[in-house]
mmCIF file of C-alpha atoms in Angstrom:
data_model
loop_
_atom_site.group_PDB
_atom_site.id
_atom_site.type_symbol
_atom_site.label_atom_id
_atom_site.label_comp_id
_atom_site.label_asym_id
_atom_site.label_seq_id
_atom_site.Cartn_x
_atom_site.Cartn_y
_atom_site.Cartn_z
ATOM 1 C CA MET A 996 -30.846 48.151 -59.294
ATOM 2 C CA ARG A 997 -30.740 44.375 -58.953
ATOM 3 C CA CYS A 998 -26.973 44.430 -58.339
ATOM 4 C CA LEU A 999 -27.424 47.152 -55.705
ATOM 5 C CA ALA A 1000 -30.061 45.093 -53.865
ATOM 6 C CA ILE A 1001 -27.814 42.012 -53.788
ATOM 7 C CA SER A 1002 -24.928 44.084 -52.401
ATOM 8 C CA LEU A 1003 -27.112 45.556 -49.647
ATOM 9 C CA LEU A 1004 -28.356 42.056 -48.708
ATOM 10 C CA ALA A 1005 -24.796 40.726 -48.458
ATOM 11 C CA ILE A 1006 -23.787 43.636 -46.211
ATOM 12 C CA ALA A 1007 -26.767 42.942 -43.929
ATOM 13 C CA VAL A 1008 -25.831 39.233 -43.610
ATOM 14 C CA VAL A 1009 -22.205 40.052 -42.757
ATOM 15 C CA SER A 1010 -23.298 42.640 -40.166
ATOM 16 C CA SER A 1011 -25.666 40.159 -38.504
ATOM 17 C CA ALA A 1012 -22.951 37.471 -38.301
ATOM 18 C CA SER A 1013 -20.491 39.964 -36.797
ATOM 19 C CA ALA A 1014 -23.044 40.980 -34.170
ATOM 20 C CA GLN A 1015 -23.623 37.349 -33.162
ATOM 21 C CA GLN A 1016 -19.889 36.696 -32.869
ATOM 22 C CA GLY A 1017 -19.536 39.808 -30.692
ATOM 23 C CA GLN A 1018 -22.289 38.640 -28.350
ATOM 24 C CA GLN A 1019 -20.662 35.163 -28.023
ATOM 25 C CA ALA A 1020 -17.281 36.747 -27.257
ATOM 26 C CA GLN A 1021 -18.841 38.906 -24.535
ATOM 27 C CA GLN A 1022 -20.551 35.884 -22.983
ATOM 28 C CA GLN A 1023 -17.242 33.934 -22.904
ATOM 29 C CA ALA A 1024 -15.308 36.901 -21.486
ATOM 30 C CA ALA A 1025 -17.821 37.490 -18.651
ATOM 31 C CA PRO A 1026 -18.786 34.177 -16.978
ATOM 32 C CA GLU A 1027 -22.161 34.008 -15.336
ATOM 33 C CA HIS A 1028 -22.020 35.074 -11.682
ATOM 34 C CA VAL A 1029 -23.264 32.263 -9.483
ATOM 35 C CA GLY A 1030 -22.878 33.753 -6.007
ATOM 36 C CA ALA A 1031 -20.138 33.587 -3.416
ATOM 37 C CA SER A 1032 -18.407 30.561 -4.979
ATOM 38 C CA ALA A 1033 -18.191 28.961 -8.380
ATOM 39 C CA SER A 1034 -19.235 25.356 -8.696
ATOM 40 C CA SER A 1035 -16.368 22.875 -8.689
ATOM 41 C CA SER A 1036 -18.094 20.846 -11.417
ATOM 42 C CA GLY A 1037 -15.989 22.819 -13.874
ATOM 43 C CA ASP A 1038 -12.804 21.480 -12.321
ATOM 44 C CA THR A 1039 -10.323 20.669 -15.072
ATOM 45 C CA SER A 1040 -8.232 18.463 -12.815
ATOM 46 C CA ASN A 1041 -8.129 14.777 -13.676
ATOM 47 C CA LEU A 1042 -7.916 13.852 -9.998
ATOM 48 C CA PRO A 1043 -11.058 12.612 -8.263
ATOM 49 C CA VAL A 1044 -12.787 14.952 -5.833
ATOM 50 C CA GLU A 1045 -11.926 14.020 -2.247
ATOM 51 C CA LYS A 1046 -11.858 15.925 1.020
ATOM 52 C CA PHE A 1047 -8.558 17.707 1.519
ATOM 53 C CA GLY A 1048 -5.991 16.632 4.068
ATOM 54 C CA LYS A 1049 -2.590 17.697 5.347
ATOM 55 C CA ASP A 1050 0.082 18.236 2.670
ATOM 56 C CA ASP A 1051 -2.391 18.261 -0.255
ATOM 57 C CA LEU A 1052 -1.739 20.851 -2.991
ATOM 58 C CA ILE A 1053 -4.710 23.061 -3.859
ATOM 59 C CA GLY A 1054 -5.269 25.280 -6.894
ATOM 60 C CA ILE A 1055 -7.211 28.501 -6.124
ATOM 61 C CA THR A 1056 -8.647 30.864 -8.749
ATOM 62 C CA VAL A 1057 -10.411 34.104 -7.723
ATOM 63 C CA TYR A 1058 -12.172 35.721 -10.689
ATOM 64 C CA ASP A 1059 -10.855 39.190 -11.542
ATOM 65 C CA ALA A 1060 -8.369 39.035 -8.602
ATOM 66 C CA PRO A 1061 -5.141 37.425 -9.919
ATOM 67 C CA GLU A 1062 -3.257 38.295 -6.716
ATOM 68 C CA PHE A 1063 -5.261 35.584 -4.945
ATOM 69 C CA SER A 1064 -5.044 32.981 -7.725
ATOM 70 C CA ARG A 1065 -2.303 30.516 -6.814
ATOM 71 C CA THR A 1066 -1.474 26.997 -5.642
ATOM 72 C CA VAL A 1067 -1.111 26.472 -1.902
ATOM 73 C CA ARG A 1068 -0.245 23.420 0.150
ATOM 74 C CA VAL A 1069 -2.208 22.458 3.244
ATOM 75 C CA ASP A 1070 0.063 22.802 6.270
ATOM 76 C CA SER A 1071 0.574 20.342 9.124
ATOM 77 C CA ASP A 1072 -2.335 21.909 11.029
ATOM 78 C CA GLY A 1073 -4.709 21.455 8.086
ATOM 79 C CA ASN A 1074 -4.782 25.168 7.184
ATOM 80 C CA ILE A 1075 -3.949 27.366 4.197
ATOM 81 C CA ARG A 1076 -3.017 31.062 4.054
ATOM 82 C CA LEU A 1077 -3.883 33.738 1.484
ATOM 83 C CA PRO A 1078 -2.363 37.235 1.146
ATOM 84 C CA MET A 1079 -4.063 40.122 2.950
ATOM 85 C CA LEU A 1080 -5.852 37.716 5.294
ATOM 86 C CA ARG A 1081 -4.722 37.561 8.917
ATOM 87 C CA GLN A 1082 -6.613 34.390 9.722
ATOM 88 C CA HIS A 1083 -5.722 30.955 8.432
ATOM 89 C CA ILE A 1084 -8.399 29.094 6.505
ATOM 90 C CA GLN A 1085 -9.187 25.534 7.598
ATOM 91 C CA ALA A 1086 -8.889 23.245 4.537
ATOM 92 C CA ALA A 1087 -8.451 19.726 5.948
ATOM 93 C CA GLY A 1088 -11.720 17.822 5.960
ATOM 94 C CA LEU A 1089 -13.371 20.068 3.350
ATOM 95 C CA SER A 1090 -14.346 19.193 -0.213
ATOM 96 C CA PRO A 1091 -13.354 21.581 -3.043
ATOM 97 C CA ALA A 1092 -16.862 23.097 -3.098
ATOM 98 C CA GLU A 1093 -16.836 23.598 0.679
ATOM 99 C CA LEU A 1094 -13.396 25.210 0.547
ATOM 100 C CA GLU A 1095 -14.603 27.568 -2.205
ATOM 101 C CA THR A 1096 -17.281 28.851 0.151
ATOM 102 C CA ALA A 1097 -14.824 29.109 3.062
ATOM 103 C CA ILE A 1098 -12.336 31.167 1.002
ATOM 104 C CA ALA A 1099 -15.063 33.459 -0.355
ATOM 105 C CA THR A 1100 -16.403 34.018 3.173
ATOM 106 C CA ALA A 1101 -12.926 34.800 4.520
ATOM 107 C CA LEU A 1102 -12.283 37.351 1.753
ATOM 108 C CA MET A 1103 -15.582 39.086 2.459
ATOM 109 C CA ASP A 1104 -15.212 38.978 6.265
ATOM 110 C CA GLY A 1105 -11.756 40.489 5.897
ATOM 111 C CA ASN A 1106 -13.167 43.340 3.766
ATOM 112 C CA VAL A 1107 -10.784 42.349 0.993
ATOM 113 C CA LEU A 1108 -13.273 41.587 -1.799
ATOM 114 C CA VAL A 1109 -17.009 42.060 -2.231
ATOM 115 C CA ASP A 1110 -18.878 38.894 -3.278
ATOM 116 C CA PRO A 1111 -15.803 37.101 -4.765
ATOM 117 C CA VAL A 1112 -16.118 34.205 -7.239
ATOM 118 C CA VAL A 1113 -13.763 31.411 -6.120
ATOM 119 C CA THR A 1114 -12.871 28.150 -7.841
ATOM 120 C CA VAL A 1115 -10.858 25.416 -6.088
ATOM 121 C CA THR A 1116 -9.188 22.507 -7.863
ATOM 122 C CA VAL A 1117 -7.053 19.571 -6.728
ATOM 123 C CA ALA A 1118 -3.431 19.885 -7.855
ATOM 124 C CA GLU A 1119 -1.982 16.988 -5.865
ATOM 125 C CA TYR A 1120 -3.037 14.591 -3.114
ATOM 126 C CA ARG A 1121 -0.499 13.588 -0.482
ATOM 127 C CA SER A 1122 -2.649 13.121 2.601
ATOM 128 C CA ARG A 1123 -3.830 9.535 1.942
ATOM 129 C CA PRO A 1124 -0.731 7.369 1.437
ATOM 130 C CA ILE A 1125 -1.113 3.603 1.442
ATOM 131 C CA THR A 1126 2.124 1.621 1.635
ATOM 132 C CA VAL A 1127 2.428 -2.041 0.639
ATOM 133 C CA SER A 1128 5.712 -3.762 1.511
ATOM 134 C CA GLY A 1129 7.225 -7.109 2.390
ATOM 135 C CA ALA A 1130 6.670 -10.296 0.413
ATOM 136 C CA VAL A 1131 4.932 -8.697 -2.579
ATOM 137 C CA ARG A 1132 6.182 -8.540 -6.149
ATOM 138 C CA THR A 1133 6.457 -4.729 -6.369
ATOM 139 C CA PRO A 1134 6.397 -2.756 -3.091
ATOM 140 C CA VAL A 1135 4.468 0.446 -3.672
ATOM 141 C CA THR A 1136 3.112 3.606 -2.037
ATOM 142 C CA PHE A 1137 0.078 5.269 -3.574
ATOM 143 C CA GLN A 1138 -2.701 7.687 -2.641
ATOM 144 C CA ALA A 1139 -6.153 6.382 -1.701
ATOM 145 C CA MET A 1140 -8.554 7.776 -4.294
ATOM 146 C CA GLY A 1141 -12.188 6.757 -4.290
ATOM 147 C CA THR A 1142 -12.959 3.275 -3.007
ATOM 148 C CA VAL A 1143 -9.807 1.257 -2.254
ATOM 149 C CA THR A 1144 -9.841 -2.207 -0.689
ATOM 150 C CA LEU A 1145 -7.097 -4.411 0.703
ATOM 151 C CA LEU A 1146 -7.223 -6.588 -2.415
ATOM 152 C CA ASP A 1147 -6.874 -3.462 -4.565
ATOM 153 C CA ALA A 1148 -3.729 -2.521 -2.646
ATOM 154 C CA ILE A 1149 -2.226 -6.020 -2.967
ATOM 155 C CA THR A 1150 -2.998 -5.969 -6.701
ATOM 156 C CA ARG A 1151 -1.233 -2.604 -7.104
ATOM 157 C CA ALA A 1152 1.826 -4.234 -5.541
ATOM 158 C CA GLY A 1153 1.765 -6.970 -8.179
ATOM 159 C CA GLY A 1154 0.250 -9.593 -5.888
ATOM 160 C CA LEU A 1155 1.801 -11.746 -3.186
ATOM 161 C CA ALA A 1156 5.280 -13.138 -3.730
ATOM 162 C CA GLU A 1157 5.925 -16.877 -3.584
ATOM 163 C CA ASN A 1158 7.522 -16.546 -0.162
ATOM 164 C CA ALA A 1159 4.584 -14.646 1.356
ATOM 165 C CA GLY A 1160 3.570 -15.761 4.810
ATOM 166 C CA ALA A 1161 0.159 -16.852 6.002
ATOM 167 C CA GLU A 1162 -0.891 -13.425 7.334
ATOM 168 C CA ILE A 1163 -1.128 -9.856 6.066
ATOM 169 C CA LEU A 1164 -0.570 -7.130 8.657
ATOM 170 C CA VAL A 1165 -2.585 -3.921 8.221
ATOM 171 C CA SER A 1166 -1.631 -1.091 10.575
ATOM 172 C CA LYS A 1167 -3.182 2.353 10.811
ATOM 173 C CA PRO A 1168 -2.718 5.237 13.269
ATOM 174 C CA SER A 1169 -5.468 5.167 15.861
ATOM 175 C CA PHE A 1170 -5.660 7.325 18.938
ATOM 176 C CA ALA A 1171 -8.590 5.260 20.208
ATOM 177 C CA THR A 1172 -6.354 2.298 20.988
ATOM 178 C CA SER A 1173 -4.508 1.836 24.274
ATOM 179 C CA ASP A 1174 -1.374 0.798 22.387
ATOM 180 C CA LYS A 1175 1.409 3.285 23.163
ATOM 181 C CA SER A 1176 2.504 3.278 19.541
ATOM 182 C CA GLY A 1177 -0.898 4.619 18.508
ATOM 183 C CA LEU A 1178 -1.256 1.916 15.873
ATOM 184 C CA LEU A 1179 -4.212 -0.342 15.290
ATOM 185 C CA ILE A 1180 -2.923 -3.590 13.755
ATOM 186 C CA GLN A 1181 -5.162 -6.148 12.058
ATOM 187 C CA ARG A 1182 -4.020 -9.616 11.042
ATOM 188 C CA ILE A 1183 -5.680 -10.848 7.851
ATOM 189 C CA PRO A 1184 -5.277 -14.512 6.768
ATOM 190 C CA ALA A 1185 -3.862 -14.338 3.240
ATOM 191 C CA ARG A 1186 -5.521 -17.436 1.804
ATOM 192 C CA ALA A 1187 -8.983 -16.514 3.066
ATOM 193 C CA LEU A 1188 -8.589 -12.997 1.649
ATOM 194 C CA ILE A 1189 -7.483 -14.162 -1.800
ATOM 195 C CA SER A 1190 -10.190 -16.828 -2.000
ATOM 196 C CA SER A 1191 -12.889 -14.354 -0.835
ATOM 197 C CA GLU A 1192 -14.054 -16.792 1.842
ATOM 198 C CA ASP A 1193 -15.050 -13.876 4.078
ATOM 199 C CA PRO A 1194 -15.821 -10.548 2.318
ATOM 200 C CA ALA A 1195 -15.278 -8.717 5.627
ATOM 201 C CA LEU A 1196 -11.552 -9.495 5.368
ATOM 202 C CA ASN A 1197 -11.286 -7.265 2.286
ATOM 203 C CA LEU A 1198 -10.901 -4.092 4.322
ATOM 204 C CA HIS A 1199 -11.858 -0.680 2.951
ATOM 205 C CA LEU A 1200 -8.807 1.592 3.073
ATOM 206 C CA GLU A 1201 -9.024 5.346 3.598
ATOM 207 C CA GLY A 1202 -5.342 6.303 3.526
ATOM 208 C CA GLY A 1203 -2.671 6.165 6.207
ATOM 209 C CA GLU A 1204 -2.565 2.362 6.196
ATOM 210 C CA ASP A 1205 0.706 0.435 6.199
ATOM 211 C CA ILE A 1206 0.239 -3.035 4.684
ATOM 212 C CA ARG A 1207 3.065 -5.474 5.337
ATOM 213 C CA VAL A 1208 3.278 -9.037 4.119
ATOM 214 C CA PRO A 1209 5.851 -10.906 6.251
ATOM 215 C CA GLU A 1210 7.898 -13.644 4.645
ATOM 216 C CA ALA A 1211 6.918 -17.191 5.439
ATOM 217 C CA GLY A 1212 8.899 -19.019 8.054
ATOM 218 C CA ARG A 1213 11.596 -21.325 6.689
ATOM 219 C CA VAL A 1214 13.427 -24.394 7.807
ATOM 220 C CA PHE A 1215 16.846 -25.599 6.712
ATOM 221 C CA VAL A 1216 17.552 -29.210 5.791
ATOM 222 C CA LEU A 1217 21.229 -30.187 5.618
ATOM 223 C CA GLY A 1218 23.286 -33.350 5.447
ATOM 224 C CA ARG A 1219 22.390 -36.654 3.779
ATOM 225 C CA VAL A 1220 19.353 -35.540 1.759
ATOM 226 C CA LYS A 1221 19.016 -35.318 -2.014
ATOM 227 C CA HIS A 1222 18.447 -31.568 -2.163
ATOM 228 C CA PRO A 1223 19.597 -29.718 0.969
ATOM 229 C CA GLY A 1224 18.531 -26.104 1.284
ATOM 230 C CA ALA A 1225 16.095 -23.599 2.776
ATOM 231 C CA PHE A 1226 12.362 -24.184 2.421
ATOM 232 C CA PHE A 1227 9.600 -21.621 2.939
ATOM 233 C CA ILE A 1228 6.395 -22.784 4.567
ATOM 234 C CA THR A 1229 3.674 -20.541 3.181
ATOM 235 C CA ASP A 1230 0.428 -22.273 4.119
ATOM 236 C CA GLY A 1231 0.591 -21.314 7.796
ATOM 237 C CA SER A 1232 0.567 -24.925 8.967
ATOM 238 C CA GLU A 1233 3.160 -26.351 11.288
ATOM 239 C CA SER A 1234 6.212 -27.865 9.655
ATOM 240 C CA SER A 1235 7.663 -31.190 10.724
ATOM 241 C CA VAL A 1236 10.576 -33.540 10.105
ATOM 242 C CA MET A 1237 8.595 -35.598 7.561
ATOM 243 C CA LYS A 1238 7.479 -32.500 5.648
ATOM 244 C CA ALA A 1239 11.036 -31.190 5.584
ATOM 245 C CA LEU A 1240 12.317 -34.498 4.240
ATOM 246 C CA ALA A 1241 9.649 -34.433 1.528
ATOM 247 C CA LEU A 1242 10.682 -30.932 0.492
ATOM 248 C CA SER A 1243 14.312 -32.026 0.222
ATOM 249 C CA GLU A 1244 13.171 -35.009 -1.909
ATOM 250 C CA GLY A 1245 14.078 -37.630 0.655
ATOM 251 C CA LEU A 1246 17.200 -39.127 2.139
ATOM 252 C CA ASP A 1247 20.375 -39.589 0.153
ATOM 253 C CA THR A 1248 22.566 -42.680 0.374
ATOM 254 C CA PHE A 1249 23.987 -43.883 3.675
ATOM 255 C CA PRO A 1250 22.134 -41.611 6.112
ATOM 256 C CA SER A 1251 22.415 -41.993 9.851
ATOM 257 C CA HIS A 1252 19.500 -43.405 11.828
ATOM 258 C CA LYS A 1253 19.763 -40.388 14.087
ATOM 259 C CA ALA A 1254 19.196 -36.774 13.110
ATOM 260 C CA TYR A 1255 19.496 -33.488 14.947
ATOM 261 C CA ILE A 1256 17.426 -30.326 15.170
ATOM 262 C CA TYR A 1257 19.309 -27.123 15.929
ATOM 263 C CA ARG A 1258 16.971 -24.487 17.317
ATOM 264 C CA VAL A 1259 17.702 -20.832 18.093
ATOM 265 C CA GLU A 1260 17.649 -20.142 21.821
ATOM 266 C CA GLY A 1261 15.656 -17.092 22.856
ATOM 267 C CA GLY A 1262 17.806 -13.986 23.244
ATOM 268 C CA SER A 1263 21.198 -15.711 23.245
ATOM 269 C CA GLY A 1264 21.577 -16.181 19.498
ATOM 270 C CA GLY A 1265 22.973 -19.682 20.065
ATOM 271 C CA ARG A 1266 21.314 -22.946 19.096
ATOM 272 C CA SER A 1267 20.295 -25.877 21.207
ATOM 273 C CA GLU A 1268 20.707 -29.435 19.902
ATOM 274 C CA ILE A 1269 17.692 -31.776 19.870
ATOM 275 C CA PRO A 1270 18.478 -35.404 18.882
ATOM 276 C CA ILE A 1271 15.696 -37.384 17.154
ATOM 277 C CA ASP A 1272 15.362 -41.025 16.094
ATOM 278 C CA LEU A 1273 14.907 -40.573 12.353
ATOM 279 C CA LYS A 1274 14.512 -44.287 11.592
ATOM 280 C CA LYS A 1275 11.582 -44.713 14.008
ATOM 281 C CA ILE A 1276 9.874 -41.531 12.758
ATOM 282 C CA MET A 1277 10.070 -42.725 9.143
ATOM 283 C CA ALA A 1278 8.810 -46.155 10.134
ATOM 284 C CA ARG A 1279 5.845 -44.509 11.937
ATOM 285 C CA LYS A 1280 7.009 -46.054 15.211
ATOM 286 C CA SER A 1281 7.546 -42.628 16.750
ATOM 287 C CA PRO A 1282 5.457 -39.486 16.263
ATOM 288 C CA ASP A 1283 6.598 -36.901 13.769
ATOM 289 C CA VAL A 1284 8.535 -34.020 15.354
ATOM 290 C CA ALA A 1285 7.406 -30.432 14.796
ATOM 291 C CA LEU A 1286 9.854 -27.910 13.358
ATOM 292 C CA MET A 1287 9.840 -24.212 14.161
ATOM 293 C CA SER A 1288 10.806 -21.351 11.888
ATOM 294 C CA SER A 1289 14.614 -21.092 11.464
ATOM 295 C CA ASP A 1290 15.195 -24.665 12.692
ATOM 296 C CA ILE A 1291 18.036 -26.636 11.115
ATOM 297 C CA LEU A 1292 17.320 -30.309 10.464
ATOM 298 C CA TYR A 1293 20.666 -32.064 10.067
ATOM 299 C CA ILE A 1294 21.047 -35.699 8.963
ATOM 300 C CA PRO A 1295 24.651 -37.014 9.359
ATOM 301 C CA ASP A 1296 26.009 -39.915 7.337
ATOM 302 C CA ALA A 1297 25.948 -43.513 8.552
ATOM 303 C CA THR A 1298 29.449 -43.307 9.996
ATOM 304 C CA GLY A 1299 28.176 -40.917 12.629
ATOM 305 C CA ALA A 1300 30.603 -38.189 11.593
ATOM 306 C CA ARG A 1301 28.967 -34.824 12.199
ATOM 307 C CA ALA A 1302 29.654 -31.354 10.895
ATOM 308 C CA GLY A 1303 30.462 -28.662 13.391
ATOM 309 C CA MET A 1304 28.089 -25.814 14.213
ATOM 310 C CA GLN A 1305 30.202 -23.339 12.259
ATOM 311 C CA VAL A 1306 29.971 -25.471 9.131
ATOM 312 C CA LEU A 1307 26.198 -25.768 9.528
ATOM 313 C CA THR A 1308 25.814 -22.031 10.034
ATOM 314 C CA THR A 1309 27.831 -21.374 6.878
ATOM 315 C CA ALA A 1310 25.655 -23.822 4.968
ATOM 316 C CA VAL A 1311 22.535 -22.053 6.221
ATOM 317 C CA GLY A 1312 23.902 -18.728 4.968
ATOM 318 C CA MET A 1313 24.562 -20.257 1.555
ATOM 319 C CA SER A 1314 21.035 -21.662 1.505
ATOM 320 C CA ILE A 1315 19.537 -18.246 2.262
ATOM 321 C CA GLY A 1316 21.548 -16.649 -0.523
ATOM 322 C CA ALA A 1317 20.735 -19.358 -3.062
ATOM 323 C CA ALA A 1318 18.766 -18.204 -6.074
ATOM 324 C CA SER A 1319 16.234 -21.022 -5.901
ATOM 325 C CA LEU A 1320 14.430 -21.597 -2.623
ATOM 326 C CA ALA A 1321 11.768 -24.273 -2.480
ATOM 327 C CA VAL A 1322 8.313 -23.258 -1.308
ATOM 328 C CA TYR A 1323 5.946 -25.491 0.622
ATOM 329 C CA HIS A 1324 2.275 -24.831 -0.216
#
């Protein structure tokens, strides 16, 4: 009798466990109905939740209706299409939860499904590109997700290169501007941005921005100097003959007392010659002479023999292609 009782008890325990497992399986197989749309909090995508835009890829799941479960890309008008629906569904500007409701409403209005359960996920964002180019270490294009600032974008590009200019240009399409190109361009001083002097300079980016860091202007120093070459001027200040001489580590032996600045003439591509009294400038008897970007400062030797323009132009080309360019900070 005792053995029989133990056997009956064991059978009861096994039966109870089987019943519990069956109930759990039924609960997993039939998700709780939550109305016209399922909450997007169950989204398995690793991408952050943002409002959709043109060219984004959307994952749609309609419970118990596999013919509607698919990935669709938002078209150039901001719409998506589903089978058996004549009308397009506006997706651009909607969050996943809002698009769930819009799809469910469209399916019901079209008499396709009764009270459908819709889940929307983000498969890919393409509508918020931010491009960083120019004098940065690693030019990059990425999608704006969450909060993105100008400093964030520069950091993604590896930071400013050594030859970065004094300004950062941020352009974004804007139909509110009178500019025919439809671009709103902001000029951000690089040093003030990096040093956080003015927090307002660290712009909040929403996508669609083109960030370009122009190279610094450069001057060319040739002739009787210790280290002729091309020199970037990255601090935004005006260059001059004395600064250029300092960058080239001073005069070499037997320089002429006169020097020449060759400056590009507007539109013609040629260069005008500007003679300067180098001896008086160095002796502080004459004011220093300003240099413009792309100027050539040429110091002949004491004999007065001068190189021709073709020779100077060739030397400039060699300076540009040199591996090591000095940078003035």
